[in-house]
Coordinates of C-alpha atoms in Angstrom, one line a residue:
Chain A
M1 CA -2.7 25.0 18.1
K2 CA -5.1 26.4 15.7
A3 CA -5.3 24.6 12.7
P4 CA -6.7 26.6 9.7
E5 CA -10.3 25.8 9.5
I6 CA -12.0 24.9 6.2
K7 CA -15.7 25.9 6.0
P8 CA -17.8 24.1 3.6
S9 CA -18.8 27.5 2.4
S10 CA -15.3 28.4 1.2
L11 CA -15.2 25.4 -0.7
T12 CA -18.2 26.4 -3.2
D13 CA -16.8 29.8 -3.7
K14 CA -15.7 30.5 -7.2
T15 CA -12.1 30.0 -7.4
A16 CA -10.1 32.6 -9.3
D17 CA -8.6 30.4 -11.9
S18 CA -12.1 29.5 -13.3
G19 CA -10.5 28.6 -16.5
Q20 CA -9.4 25.3 -14.8
R21 CA -12.8 24.6 -13.0
T22 CA -14.8 21.7 -14.3
N23 CA -17.7 22.6 -16.3
D24 CA -19.4 19.3 -15.0
A25 CA -22.9 20.2 -13.2
E26 CA -22.4 17.1 -11.2
Q27 CA -19.2 18.3 -9.7
S28 CA -20.4 21.9 -8.9
A29 CA -21.7 21.4 -5.4
F30 CA -18.6 19.8 -4.5
E31 CA -15.8 22.2 -5.6
V32 CA -13.0 20.0 -6.4
Q33 CA -10.7 22.7 -7.7
A34 CA -10.9 24.4 -4.5
I35 CA -10.1 21.3 -2.8
R36 CA -7.1 20.5 -4.9
A37 CA -5.8 23.9 -4.2
Q38 CA -5.2 22.9 -0.2
F39 CA -3.1 19.8 -1.7
P40 CA 0.2 21.4 -2.6
I41 CA 1.6 18.2 -3.8
L42 CA -0.9 18.0 -6.8
S43 CA 0.6 20.9 -8.3
R44 CA 4.0 19.1 -8.8
T45 CA 4.9 17.2 -12.0
V46 CA 6.2 13.8 -12.6
N47 CA 8.3 13.0 -15.6
E48 CA 7.3 16.3 -17.0
K49 CA 3.9 15.7 -16.8
K50 CA 1.2 17.0 -14.2
L51 CA 0.9 14.4 -11.3
I52 CA -2.3 12.3 -11.3
Y53 CA -2.3 10.5 -8.3
F54 CA -4.5 7.4 -8.0
D55 CA -2.7 5.7 -5.4
N56 CA -4.8 6.9 -2.4
A57 CA -5.6 3.4 -1.2
A58 CA -2.0 3.0 -0.3
T59 CA -1.6 6.4 1.2
S60 CA -3.6 9.8 0.7
Q61 CA -1.9 13.1 0.1
K62 CA -2.1 15.6 2.9
P63 CA -3.7 19.1 2.7
Q64 CA -1.9 22.1 3.7
C65 CA -3.8 22.3 7.2
V66 CA -2.1 19.1 8.3
I67 CA 1.2 20.0 7.0
D68 CA 0.8 23.1 8.9
A69 CA -0.4 21.4 12.1
L70 CA 2.9 19.5 12.2
S71 CA 5.0 22.5 11.5
D72 CA 3.1 24.5 14.4
Y73 CA 3.6 21.9 16.7
Y74 CA 7.1 21.6 16.5
S75 CA 7.6 25.6 15.9
R76 CA 5.5 26.5 18.8
Y77 CA 4.7 23.8 21.7
N78 CA 6.9 20.9 21.0
A79 CA 7.0 19.1 24.4
N80 CA 6.6 15.7 26.0
I81 CA 3.3 15.0 27.2
H82 CA 1.3 14.5 30.5
R83 CA 3.8 14.7 33.3
G84 CA 5.4 18.1 32.5
I85 CA 4.3 20.9 34.6
H86 CA 5.4 23.7 32.3
T87 CA 3.1 25.5 29.8
L88 CA 4.5 23.9 26.7
A89 CA 3.9 20.4 28.2
E90 CA 0.5 21.3 29.0
E91 CA -0.3 22.7 25.6
A92 CA 1.1 19.7 24.0
T93 CA -0.8 17.2 26.2
L94 CA -4.1 19.3 25.6
A95 CA -3.6 19.0 21.9
Y96 CA -2.8 15.4 22.0
E97 CA -5.8 14.3 24.1
A98 CA -8.0 16.5 21.9
S99 CA -7.2 14.4 19.0
R100 CA -8.2 11.3 21.1
H101 CA -11.7 13.1 21.4
A102 CA -11.8 13.6 17.8
V103 CA -11.2 10.1 16.9
Q104 CA -13.7 8.8 19.5
E105 CA -16.4 11.1 17.9
F106 CA -15.2 10.1 14.4
I107 CA -15.7 6.6 14.9
G108 CA -18.7 6.8 17.5
A109 CA -16.7 5.4 20.3
A110 CA -18.5 5.4 23.8
M111 CA -15.7 7.0 25.7
P112 CA -12.1 8.2 24.8
E113 CA -10.6 5.5 27.2
E114 CA -11.2 3.1 24.3
I115 CA -9.1 5.0 21.9
V116 CA -5.6 3.8 21.9
F117 CA -3.0 5.5 19.6
T118 CA -0.7 3.0 17.4
R119 CA 1.7 3.5 14.4
G120 CA -1.0 2.3 12.3
T121 CA -3.5 -0.6 11.4
T122 CA -0.8 -3.2 11.3
E123 CA 0.4 -2.3 14.8
G124 CA -3.4 -2.2 16.3
I125 CA -3.8 -5.8 14.8
N126 CA -0.6 -7.0 16.4
L127 CA -1.4 -5.7 19.4
V128 CA -4.7 -7.4 19.9
A129 CA -3.1 -10.6 18.8
N130 CA -0.2 -10.2 21.3
T131 CA -2.5 -9.4 24.1
W132 CA -6.1 -10.3 23.8
G133 CA -5.0 -13.2 21.6
R134 CA -2.2 -14.7 23.9
Q135 CA -4.8 -14.5 26.6
N136 CA -7.9 -16.1 25.1
I137 CA -6.6 -18.4 22.6
N138 CA -6.0 -21.7 23.2
A139 CA -5.2 -25.2 21.6
G140 CA -7.8 -26.2 19.2
D141 CA -9.4 -22.7 19.0
E142 CA -10.5 -21.2 15.7
I143 CA -9.6 -17.7 14.4
L144 CA -11.7 -16.9 11.2
I145 CA -10.6 -14.4 8.9
S146 CA -11.5 -13.9 5.1
G147 CA -9.9 -14.6 1.7
M148 CA -9.5 -10.9 0.9
E149 CA -7.4 -10.0 4.0
H150 CA -4.4 -7.7 3.6
H151 CA -1.3 -9.6 5.0
S152 CA -1.5 -7.5 8.3
N153 CA -4.5 -9.3 9.1
I154 CA -3.3 -12.8 8.1
V155 CA 0.0 -13.2 9.5
P156 CA -0.4 -11.8 13.2
W157 CA -3.2 -14.4 13.5
Q158 CA -0.8 -17.2 11.7
I159 CA 1.9 -16.3 14.3
L160 CA -0.6 -16.7 17.1
C161 CA -2.1 -19.9 15.9
Q162 CA 1.3 -21.5 15.6
E163 CA 2.2 -20.5 19.0
K164 CA -1.1 -21.6 20.6
K165 CA -1.9 -24.5 18.2
A166 CA -5.0 -22.8 17.2
V167 CA -6.3 -23.1 13.8
L168 CA -6.9 -20.4 11.2
K169 CA -9.9 -20.7 9.1
V170 CA -10.8 -18.5 6.0
I171 CA -14.0 -17.4 4.7
P172 CA -13.9 -18.0 0.7
V173 CA -14.3 -15.1 -1.7
L174 CA -16.9 -15.5 -4.7
D175 CA -16.1 -14.7 -8.2
D176 CA -17.5 -11.3 -7.9
G177 CA -15.5 -10.4 -4.9
T178 CA -17.8 -10.7 -2.2
L179 CA -17.6 -13.0 0.8
S180 CA -19.5 -16.3 0.9
M181 CA -22.1 -15.6 3.7
E182 CA -23.1 -19.2 3.5
Q183 CA -19.7 -20.4 3.9
Y184 CA -19.2 -18.0 6.8
Q185 CA -22.2 -19.2 8.9
H186 CA -20.9 -22.5 8.2
L187 CA -17.5 -21.9 9.4
L188 CA -18.7 -20.2 12.5
N189 CA -19.0 -22.7 15.3
E190 CA -18.4 -23.2 19.1
K191 CA -14.5 -23.2 18.6
T192 CA -14.4 -19.9 17.1
K193 CA -13.0 -17.4 19.4
L194 CA -12.0 -14.5 17.0
V195 CA -13.4 -13.3 13.5
A196 CA -10.9 -10.9 12.2
I197 CA -12.3 -9.3 9.2
V198 CA -11.6 -6.3 6.6
Q199 CA -14.5 -4.0 6.3
V200 CA -13.3 -2.8 2.8
S201 CA -11.1 -4.7 0.6
N202 CA -7.7 -2.9 -0.4
A203 CA -7.5 -5.0 -3.5
L204 CA -10.9 -5.0 -4.6
G205 CA -12.8 -2.2 -3.1
T206 CA -15.5 -4.7 -1.8
V207 CA -17.3 -3.3 1.2
N208 CA -18.2 -6.4 3.3
P209 CA -21.2 -6.6 5.3
V210 CA -19.6 -6.4 8.8
K211 CA -22.5 -5.2 10.8
E212 CA -24.4 -8.5 9.9
M213 CA -21.1 -10.4 10.2
I214 CA -20.5 -9.1 13.7
S215 CA -24.0 -10.0 14.9
R216 CA -23.5 -13.4 13.5
A217 CA -20.1 -14.0 15.1
H218 CA -21.5 -12.7 18.6
Q219 CA -24.5 -15.1 18.4
S220 CA -21.8 -17.9 18.1
G221 CA -19.7 -16.4 21.0
A222 CA -16.9 -15.0 19.1
K223 CA -15.2 -11.7 19.5
V224 CA -14.6 -9.4 16.3
L225 CA -11.9 -7.3 14.9
V226 CA -12.6 -5.1 12.2
D227 CA -9.7 -3.9 9.9
G228 CA -10.8 -0.4 9.0
A229 CA -7.7 0.6 7.0
Q230 CA -9.6 1.2 4.0
S231 CA -13.1 1.8 5.4
A232 CA -12.4 4.9 7.8
V233 CA -11.9 7.4 5.2
H234 CA -14.9 6.6 3.1
L235 CA -17.4 5.2 5.3
D236 CA -19.4 6.6 8.3
I237 CA -18.0 4.7 11.1
D238 CA -20.0 4.0 14.3
V239 CA -18.2 1.2 16.3
Q240 CA -21.1 1.1 18.8
D241 CA -23.7 0.6 16.1
L242 CA -21.4 -1.9 14.6
D243 CA -20.9 -3.4 17.8
C244 CA -17.4 -4.5 17.0
D245 CA -15.1 -5.6 19.6
F246 CA -11.8 -4.0 17.9
F247 CA -11.6 -1.7 15.0
A248 CA -8.0 -0.5 13.8
F249 CA -7.3 1.9 11.1
S250 CA -4.3 4.3 10.1
G251 CA -4.3 8.0 10.0
H252 CA -2.2 8.2 6.6
K253 CA -5.0 7.1 4.5
L254 CA -7.4 9.5 5.6
Y255 CA -5.2 12.7 5.0
A256 CA -3.3 12.6 8.2
P257 CA 0.4 11.8 8.3
T258 CA 2.2 8.3 8.2
G259 CA 3.2 6.9 11.7
I260 CA -0.2 7.3 13.6
G261 CA -3.1 4.9 13.9
V262 CA -6.0 4.1 16.2
L263 CA -7.1 0.9 17.9
Y264 CA -10.5 0.9 19.2
G265 CA -11.2 -1.6 22.0
K266 CA -14.3 -2.1 23.9
K267 CA -13.6 -0.9 27.5
E268 CA -14.0 -4.2 29.2
L269 CA -12.1 -5.9 26.9
L270 CA -9.0 -3.4 27.0
E271 CA -9.3 -3.5 30.7
A272 CA -8.9 -7.3 30.9
M273 CA -6.4 -7.7 28.3
P274 CA -2.4 -8.0 29.4
V275 CA -0.2 -5.1 28.6
F276 CA 1.4 -4.9 25.1
Q277 CA 4.9 -3.1 25.5
G278 CA 6.5 -2.1 28.8
G279 CA 7.9 1.1 29.6
G280 CA 7.1 4.6 30.6
E281 CA 4.0 6.3 30.3
M282 CA 2.2 2.9 30.7
I283 CA 3.1 2.4 34.3
K284 CA 1.4 3.7 37.9
E285 CA 4.3 2.5 40.0
V286 CA 7.3 0.8 39.4
S287 CA 9.5 -1.0 41.8
F288 CA 11.9 -3.8 41.3
E289 CA 9.6 -6.2 42.9
R290 CA 6.5 -5.1 41.0
T291 CA 4.9 -2.7 38.6
T292 CA 1.3 -1.5 38.3
Y293 CA 0.1 -0.4 35.1
N294 CA -1.6 2.9 34.0
D295 CA -5.4 3.3 33.2
L296 CA -6.8 3.0 30.0
P297 CA -5.7 4.0 27.4
Y298 CA -2.1 4.7 28.5
K299 CA -1.7 1.1 29.5
Y300 CA -1.1 0.5 26.1
E301 CA 0.8 3.6 25.1
A302 CA 4.5 2.9 26.4
G303 CA 6.9 5.6 25.9
T304 CA 7.0 8.9 24.2
P305 CA 4.3 8.8 21.6
N306 CA 4.1 10.1 18.1
I307 CA 3.0 13.4 19.5
A308 CA 3.2 15.7 16.1
D309 CA 1.3 13.2 14.1
T310 CA -1.4 12.4 16.6
I311 CA -2.1 16.1 16.8
A312 CA -2.5 16.5 13.0
L313 CA -4.5 13.3 12.8
K314 CA -7.2 15.5 14.5
T315 CA -6.6 18.0 11.9
A316 CA -7.0 15.8 9.2
I317 CA -10.5 14.6 10.8
D318 CA -11.6 18.3 11.2
F319 CA -10.7 18.6 7.5
I320 CA -12.9 15.4 6.5
K321 CA -15.8 16.7 8.7
S322 CA -15.6 20.1 7.2
I323 CA -16.4 18.9 3.8
G324 CA -18.5 16.3 5.0
K325 CA -18.2 12.5 4.2
D326 CA -21.4 12.2 2.3
Q327 CA -20.3 14.8 -0.1
I328 CA -17.0 13.4 -0.1
R329 CA -18.6 9.8 -0.9
K330 CA -21.0 11.1 -3.5
H331 CA -17.9 12.9 -5.4
E332 CA -16.0 9.5 -5.1
N333 CA -18.6 7.4 -6.1
E334 CA -19.2 9.4 -9.3
L335 CA -15.5 9.0 -9.9
L336 CA -15.8 5.1 -9.5
D337 CA -18.7 5.0 -11.7
Y338 CA -16.9 7.0 -14.6
A339 CA -13.9 5.0 -14.4
T340 CA -15.6 1.5 -14.2
A341 CA -17.5 2.6 -17.4
G342 CA -14.5 3.9 -19.2
L343 CA -12.4 0.8 -18.3
E344 CA -15.3 -1.4 -19.3
N345 CA -14.9 0.1 -22.8
I346 CA -11.2 -1.1 -23.1
P347 CA -11.0 -4.3 -24.9
G348 CA -9.4 -7.4 -23.0
L349 CA -9.7 -5.4 -19.8
E350 CA -11.3 -7.2 -17.1
I351 CA -12.3 -5.5 -13.7
I352 CA -11.6 -7.7 -10.7
G353 CA -13.8 -7.4 -7.9
K354 CA -17.7 -6.5 -9.0
A355 CA -19.4 -6.3 -5.7
K356 CA -22.3 -3.8 -5.7
E357 CA -21.0 -2.2 -2.7
K358 CA -17.6 -0.8 -3.4
V359 CA -15.5 2.1 -2.4
S360 CA -13.7 4.2 -4.9
L361 CA -11.1 2.0 -6.1
V362 CA -11.1 -0.2 -9.0
S363 CA -8.7 -3.3 -9.7
F364 CA -8.1 -4.7 -13.2
I365 CA -6.0 -6.8 -15.4
I366 CA -5.4 -6.5 -19.2
K367 CA -5.4 -9.7 -21.3
N368 CA -1.8 -10.9 -22.0
I369 CA -0.1 -7.7 -20.5
H370 CA 1.5 -7.8 -17.1
P371 CA 0.2 -5.1 -14.6
H372 CA 4.1 -4.1 -14.1
D373 CA 4.6 -3.0 -17.5
I374 CA 1.4 -1.0 -17.4
G375 CA 2.3 0.6 -14.0
I376 CA 6.0 1.7 -15.6
L377 CA 4.2 3.2 -18.8
L378 CA 1.7 5.0 -16.8
D379 CA 4.2 6.3 -14.6
N380 CA 5.9 8.0 -17.6
L381 CA 2.7 9.9 -18.0
G382 CA 2.7 11.2 -14.6
I383 CA 0.1 8.7 -13.5
A384 CA 0.5 7.0 -10.0
V385 CA -1.6 3.7 -9.8
R386 CA -0.4 0.8 -7.9
T387 CA 0.4 -2.7 -9.7
G388 CA 1.2 -5.8 -8.0
H389 CA -0.5 -8.1 -5.5
H390 CA -1.5 -5.2 -3.0
C391 CA -0.2 -7.3 0.1
T392 CA -3.1 -9.9 -0.8
Q393 CA -1.1 -12.8 -2.1
P394 CA -3.8 -15.4 -1.4
L395 CA -6.6 -13.2 -2.9
M396 CA -4.7 -13.0 -6.1
K397 CA -4.1 -16.7 -6.1
R398 CA -7.7 -17.1 -5.5
F399 CA -8.3 -15.3 -8.9
G400 CA -5.3 -16.9 -10.6
I401 CA -3.4 -13.8 -11.4
P402 CA 0.1 -12.3 -10.4
G403 CA -1.7 -9.1 -9.2
T404 CA -3.8 -6.0 -10.8
I405 CA -3.6 -2.8 -11.8
R406 CA -5.5 -0.6 -9.2
A407 CA -6.6 2.9 -9.3
S408 CA -7.9 4.5 -6.0
F409 CA -9.7 7.8 -6.1
A410 CA -9.8 10.4 -3.4
L411 CA -11.8 13.5 -2.9
Y412 CA -9.2 15.8 -4.8
N413 CA -9.6 13.3 -8.0
T414 CA -11.5 14.5 -11.2
K415 CA -12.9 12.9 -14.3
E416 CA -10.5 14.8 -16.4
E417 CA -7.6 12.8 -14.5
I418 CA -9.6 9.7 -15.3
D419 CA -9.9 10.5 -18.9
V420 CA -6.0 10.9 -18.8
L421 CA -5.8 7.4 -17.2
L422 CA -8.0 6.1 -19.8
A423 CA -6.2 7.5 -22.7
G424 CA -2.7 6.4 -21.0
L425 CA -4.0 2.9 -20.8
H426 CA -5.1 2.8 -24.6
K427 CA -1.6 4.1 -25.2
S428 CA 0.0 1.6 -23.0
I429 CA -1.9 -1.3 -24.4
K430 CA -1.0 -0.2 -27.9
M431 CA 2.7 0.0 -27.0
L432 CA 2.8 -3.3 -25.4
S433 CA 1.0 -5.4 -27.8
Chain B
M1 CA 35.1 -16.3 -27.0
N2 CA 35.0 -13.3 -29.0
Q3 CA 33.2 -11.2 -26.6
K4 CA 33.5 -7.4 -27.2
N5 CA 34.5 -5.5 -24.2
I6 CA 31.9 -3.9 -22.1
A7 CA 32.6 -0.4 -22.9
E8 CA 31.8 -1.2 -26.5
I9 CA 28.8 -3.0 -26.0
E10 CA 27.6 -0.2 -23.7
K11 CA 28.5 2.5 -26.5
E12 CA 26.4 0.6 -28.9
I13 CA 23.2 0.6 -26.7
I14 CA 23.6 4.2 -26.0
S15 CA 24.0 5.0 -29.7
D16 CA 20.9 2.7 -30.2
F17 CA 18.7 4.7 -27.9
S18 CA 20.1 8.0 -28.9
M19 CA 18.1 7.5 -32.2
F20 CA 14.8 8.0 -30.3
D21 CA 13.7 11.2 -28.9
S22 CA 10.6 10.6 -27.0
W23 CA 10.1 8.3 -24.1
E24 CA 7.6 6.4 -26.2
D25 CA 10.2 5.5 -28.7
K26 CA 12.5 4.5 -26.2
Y27 CA 10.2 2.2 -24.4
E28 CA 8.9 0.8 -27.8
Y29 CA 12.5 -0.1 -28.6
L30 CA 13.1 -1.5 -25.1
I31 CA 9.7 -3.6 -25.3
D32 CA 11.0 -4.9 -28.8
L33 CA 14.3 -6.1 -27.1
G34 CA 12.3 -7.9 -24.7
K35 CA 10.3 -9.5 -27.5
Q36 CA 13.5 -10.7 -29.4
L37 CA 15.1 -12.3 -26.2
P38 CA 14.5 -16.1 -26.6
A39 CA 12.1 -17.4 -24.2
L40 CA 13.7 -19.6 -21.4
E41 CA 12.5 -23.1 -21.2
E42 CA 9.7 -23.8 -19.0
S43 CA 11.9 -26.3 -16.7
Y44 CA 14.0 -23.4 -15.8
K45 CA 11.2 -21.1 -14.5
T46 CA 11.5 -22.5 -10.9
T47 CA 11.5 -20.8 -7.6
D48 CA 15.1 -21.5 -7.4
H49 CA 15.9 -19.3 -10.6
K50 CA 13.4 -16.4 -9.5
I51 CA 15.0 -13.2 -8.6
K52 CA 13.5 -11.8 -5.4
G53 CA 12.6 -8.0 -5.3
C54 CA 11.1 -7.9 -8.4
Q55 CA 7.3 -7.1 -8.7
S56 CA 7.2 -9.4 -11.7
N57 CA 8.7 -12.8 -12.2
V58 CA 12.4 -12.7 -13.4
W59 CA 14.0 -16.1 -13.9
L60 CA 17.9 -16.0 -14.2
I61 CA 20.4 -18.9 -14.9
A62 CA 24.0 -18.7 -15.2
S63 CA 26.6 -21.0 -16.5
Y64 CA 30.4 -20.9 -16.6
Q65 CA 32.6 -21.8 -19.8
D66 CA 36.2 -21.0 -20.4
G67 CA 36.4 -18.7 -17.7
N68 CA 33.3 -16.6 -18.7
V69 CA 29.9 -16.5 -17.4
F70 CA 26.7 -16.8 -19.6
F71 CA 23.5 -15.8 -18.6
K72 CA 19.9 -16.5 -19.9
A73 CA 16.9 -14.9 -18.6
D74 CA 13.2 -14.5 -18.8
S75 CA 10.4 -12.2 -17.5
D76 CA 6.6 -12.0 -17.7
A77 CA 6.7 -8.5 -17.8
M78 CA 7.9 -7.0 -21.2
I79 CA 9.5 -4.1 -20.0
V80 CA 11.4 -5.9 -17.4
K81 CA 12.3 -8.6 -20.3
G82 CA 13.7 -5.8 -22.1
L83 CA 15.9 -4.5 -19.5
V84 CA 17.1 -7.8 -18.6
S85 CA 18.0 -8.5 -22.3
M86 CA 20.2 -5.3 -22.1
L87 CA 22.0 -6.9 -19.2
I88 CA 22.5 -9.8 -20.7
K89 CA 23.7 -8.0 -24.1
V90 CA 26.4 -6.3 -22.0
L91 CA 27.4 -9.0 -19.2
S92 CA 26.9 -12.4 -20.8
G93 CA 30.2 -13.8 -21.9
Q94 CA 32.5 -11.6 -19.7
S95 CA 34.7 -12.9 -17.0
P96 CA 33.6 -12.8 -13.4
K97 CA 35.9 -9.9 -12.8
T98 CA 34.7 -7.8 -15.3
I99 CA 31.0 -8.6 -14.4
L100 CA 31.7 -7.6 -10.8
E101 CA 33.4 -4.4 -11.7
A102 CA 30.7 -3.5 -14.2
K103 CA 29.2 0.1 -13.3
L104 CA 26.3 -0.3 -15.9
E105 CA 26.4 3.5 -16.5
F106 CA 24.8 3.2 -19.6
F107 CA 21.2 2.9 -18.0
K108 CA 21.7 6.5 -17.0
E109 CA 23.0 7.7 -20.3
I110 CA 19.9 6.3 -22.2
G111 CA 18.0 8.8 -20.5
M112 CA 14.9 6.4 -19.2
F113 CA 16.1 6.0 -15.8
S114 CA 17.0 9.1 -14.2
H115 CA 15.6 8.1 -10.7
L116 CA 17.3 5.3 -8.7
A117 CA 13.6 4.6 -7.5
Q118 CA 12.7 3.6 -10.8
T119 CA 15.1 1.0 -11.1
R120 CA 14.3 -0.4 -7.9
S121 CA 10.8 -0.6 -8.8
N122 CA 11.4 -2.3 -12.1
G123 CA 13.7 -4.7 -10.5
L124 CA 16.8 -3.8 -12.5
L125 CA 18.9 -3.2 -9.3
A126 CA 17.7 -6.7 -7.9
M127 CA 18.7 -8.4 -11.6
I128 CA 22.2 -6.6 -11.4
K129 CA 22.7 -7.8 -7.9
Q130 CA 21.8 -11.2 -8.7
M131 CA 24.0 -11.4 -11.9
K132 CA 27.0 -10.0 -9.8
N133 CA 26.2 -13.1 -7.2
Y134 CA 26.7 -15.3 -9.9
A135 CA 30.1 -13.7 -11.2
L136 CA 31.2 -13.8 -7.5
A137 CA 30.5 -17.4 -7.0
Y138 CA 32.2 -18.5 -10.1
Q139 CA 35.2 -16.5 -9.2
S140 CA 35.4 -18.0 -5.9
I141 CA 35.1 -21.5 -7.5
K142 CA 37.9 -20.5 -9.9
E143 CA 40.1 -19.2 -7.1
L144 CA 39.6 -22.6 -5.1
E145 CA 40.5 -24.5 -8.1
N146 CA 43.7 -22.8 -8.9
K147 CA 44.9 -23.4 -5.3

């Protein structure tokens, strides 16, 4: 169960291969090469070039400690949790529940019962739509989302609105990639039962003022779900301070494995909501006449959960904490500023999403060149970017574009890698013109 | 129709690409092929003619003449247009049976797409599937008419 601990001090140690270390003074406090060394995938090649991974907003790479946590679980204490009396079951249960406590602390929840493990953000949102939504949304009610939502924070509400004859309303996106707060205030009314809003846009990088938005929604009597898929890895999350009613995020975007996510819900809401899926684990007593349900959070965790990935989620959270989100953010923001400045120098390139508050991702288009062509050519240079609509088709439509090229940066990326991207873009544009 | 057989055309394409050593030159040639492919009339660029499963827009239309299937296509992405231009070179004007049986091994031999995943992302597989669907449809019509 012991995951290798990474102490911040070990990260500032001089590494052996000092020749590869950056000379940039700004990066010295945060030893990026020592961090890179912990991500085995970063040493592979793609198309005979050194991999440059700029698709972190889609999924992040995994440090060795997370990979080891999975292997360790299966090698030493794989067992089904909660009911087993034997040692392995106990060890597995302890590790699984330790992860819940780690998540509780990571997002500032009041108690572990408010942390429900899911497959990811999408399942968390669907859980709320299918339980709280079905119980509380009625004909004529309004659900308010924004124009920059990921499809996973659109479609579940659309399905619910169709079923309940409720109305889906959309807060418009302004030209700079921020939301119209004026329109938001205007759209909020006594019929608004829920505001479901993304904290950080996966396509633009915009950080939305969710705290302010939650406060306004509550004044109007609406509940708020925050889609934290992109924000959880970059921003400090305190669900009590935000006062959101639900907060959903995924593990795999914060250096944890795929297939594990979290839904936070306020206890009184989670208690009042009907169950999501039926099965083992979520019950108290079952007879053919009647079933009573388990306490929180198990009420929403039917069946054998994703034990290994849940345990490794704690390892990933510990990894982030050992470096410090503020240090990571400082490094990532430097990368964002550096990339933004470099991209702005490329003729015909236009950055989509120019909000003042952004996380470390940059989306752009190039005049008369399809993003797809750029993506293919960059791949030949070993550079992984994302091209396309980023599962935000309504947003692309809003900007009148088929899609963008998106480079998203993580703690292990470097300015040198951005230089390679910029050179690759110059080269690709030349080839395509 | 004086259409060369598929093997001959594929051999020509392989020989064309063998002149280039670097991936850059190969792609520049592919991009040129894309530029040379005549644009499809705007009236054909409809949802009906769009190929699903491509990240960029690819429109494909087919017609049937004297037992052979003819294709026209366009894309808003230049590399994809180059790919579709190669497919047209090989498959357009062939019989439905030949199209259905075509293995299109030349894509591997030109040394640009060693991984199948690459062909998925650039939409090549979806384009081939759609062309074969047209061939299958024309073949079925022909069989019905012969009955």
